[in-house]
Tab-separated table of C-alpha atoms in Angstrom:
chain	number	residue	atom	x	y	z
M	1	MET	CA	-3.674	29.242	3.310
M	2	PHE	CA	-2.226	25.864	2.459
M	3	VAL	CA	-1.905	24.999	-1.235
M	4	GLN	CA	-1.344	21.366	-2.076
M	5	THR	CA	1.305	20.711	-4.671
M	6	LYS	CA	1.308	17.537	-6.827
M	7	LEU	CA	1.419	14.431	-4.622
M	8	THR	CA	4.580	12.446	-4.713
M	9	THR	CA	4.739	8.623	-4.860
M	10	GLY	CA	5.542	8.614	-1.131
M	11	ASP	CA	2.583	10.922	-0.379
M	12	LYS	CA	0.192	8.602	-2.307
M	13	GLY	CA	1.506	5.565	-0.510
M	14	ALA	CA	1.100	7.205	2.919
M	15	ILE	CA	-2.431	8.344	2.106
M	16	ALA	CA	-3.326	4.848	0.883
M	17	GLU	CA	-1.962	3.208	4.060
M	18	LEU	CA	-3.861	5.659	6.291
M	19	LYS	CA	-7.127	5.279	4.378
M	20	ILE	CA	-6.931	1.466	4.315
M	21	SER	CA	-5.943	1.309	7.952
M	22	ALA	CA	-8.831	3.561	8.995
M	23	GLU	CA	-11.449	1.594	6.974
M	24	ALA	CA	-10.163	-1.787	8.245
M	25	THR	CA	-10.300	-0.509	11.764
M	26	ARG	CA	-13.809	0.809	11.186
M	27	LEU	CA	-14.811	-2.697	10.138
M	28	GLY	CA	-13.342	-4.221	13.312
M	29	VAL	CA	-10.101	-5.466	11.941
M	30	VAL	CA	-7.003	-5.139	14.220
M	31	VAL	CA	-4.342	-3.331	12.167
M	32	SER	CA	-0.610	-3.494	12.901
M	33	ARG	CA	2.442	-1.955	11.155
M	34	PRO	CA	5.963	-3.468	10.964
M	35	MET	CA	8.381	-1.778	13.279
M	36	SER	CA	11.025	-1.467	10.536
M	37	GLU	CA	10.993	-0.586	6.908
M	38	GLY	CA	11.963	-2.927	4.117
M	39	ARG	CA	9.198	-5.461	4.351
M	40	ARG	CA	7.265	-6.374	1.194
M	41	TYR	CA	4.000	-5.573	3.122
M	42	ASP	CA	2.771	-2.387	4.678
M	43	LEU	CA	0.288	-3.549	7.263
M	44	VAL	CA	-0.778	-6.656	9.164
M	45	PHE	CA	-4.453	-7.407	9.500
M	46	ASP	CA	-5.492	-9.669	12.486
M	47	ILE	CA	-8.761	-11.223	11.395
M	48	GLU	CA	-10.261	-13.959	13.621
M	49	HIS	CA	-6.703	-14.572	15.183
M	50	ARG	CA	-5.154	-15.112	11.754
M	51	LEU	CA	-2.443	-12.627	10.541
M	52	TYR	CA	-2.549	-11.331	6.904
M	53	ARG	CA	0.310	-9.385	5.290
M	54	VAL	CA	-1.224	-6.554	3.393
M	55	GLN	CA	0.406	-4.476	0.655
M	56	CYS	CA	-1.265	-1.107	0.148
M	57	LYS	CA	-1.440	0.531	-3.247
M	58	TRP	CA	-2.646	3.820	-4.715
M	59	GLY	CA	-5.071	3.157	-7.647
M	60	ARG	CA	-5.895	5.559	-10.457
M	61	CYS	CA	-8.955	5.909	-12.603
M	62	VAL	CA	-8.378	5.138	-16.361
M	63	ASN	CA	-11.505	5.123	-18.453
M	64	GLY	CA	-13.752	4.230	-15.543
M	65	THR	CA	-11.506	1.429	-14.236
M	66	VAL	CA	-9.268	1.562	-11.184
M	67	CYS	CA	-5.793	0.530	-12.201
M	68	VAL	CA	-2.827	-0.273	-10.008
M	69	ARG	CA	0.736	-1.128	-10.582
M	70	ALA	CA	1.529	-4.481	-8.962
M	71	SER	CA	5.161	-3.766	-8.474
M	72	THR	CA	7.466	-1.674	-6.298
M	73	CYS	CA	10.467	0.524	-7.004
M	74	ARG	CA	13.274	1.258	-4.705
M	75	HIS	CA	16.588	3.069	-4.874
M	76	THR	CA	19.728	1.068	-4.208
M	77	PRO	CA	23.254	2.486	-3.867
M	78	ASN	CA	24.778	0.068	-6.457
M	79	ARG	CA	22.067	-0.453	-9.024
M	80	GLY	CA	19.999	2.717	-8.855
M	81	TYR	CA	16.271	2.344	-9.160
M	82	VAL	CA	15.145	-1.298	-9.092
M	83	ARG	CA	11.632	-2.381	-9.986
M	84	THR	CA	10.342	-5.738	-8.659
M	85	THR	CA	7.045	-7.536	-8.517
M	86	TYR	CA	5.518	-9.402	-5.683
M	87	THR	CA	5.144	-13.128	-5.192
M	88	VAL	CA	2.467	-15.151	-3.531
M	89	ASP	CA	4.933	-16.047	-0.786
M	90	GLU	CA	5.425	-12.421	0.252
M	91	LEU	CA	1.834	-11.137	0.582
M	92	ASP	CA	-1.630	-12.389	1.565
M	93	LEU	CA	-3.672	-9.397	0.531
M	94	VAL	CA	-3.429	-6.321	-1.690
M	95	ALA	CA	-5.556	-3.377	-0.714
M	96	ILE	CA	-6.139	-0.506	-3.082
M	97	TYR	CA	-7.160	3.091	-2.438
M	98	CYS	CA	-8.275	5.317	-5.315
M	99	GLY	CA	-7.795	9.033	-4.461
M	100	GLU	CA	-9.847	10.198	-7.364
M	101	LEU	CA	-12.815	8.301	-6.080
M	102	ASP	CA	-11.910	8.546	-2.376
M	103	ALA	CA	-12.736	4.829	-2.232
M	104	LEU	CA	-11.117	1.503	-1.390
């Protein structure tokens, strides 16, 4: 029997991307992924021949409200963990999946 341990940040991000991709596909959106890591977006949605850069986030329930951190954190060799926020020039859409509600 498989016992799930606490989800890591990476696990949550992967689940959010999969759930968002599946729902977008179900709605008829063509979904693509960048070939390499390091982009500020996770997915690309092709809607009516226009491409949208999408950042996927894991939301959490706090007092009945879905909250999401609109920043990212990465480990660098020289500066350790670096937290940055997104700009309007980097993303077109933010999609949020809440695991507690199993909802987008």
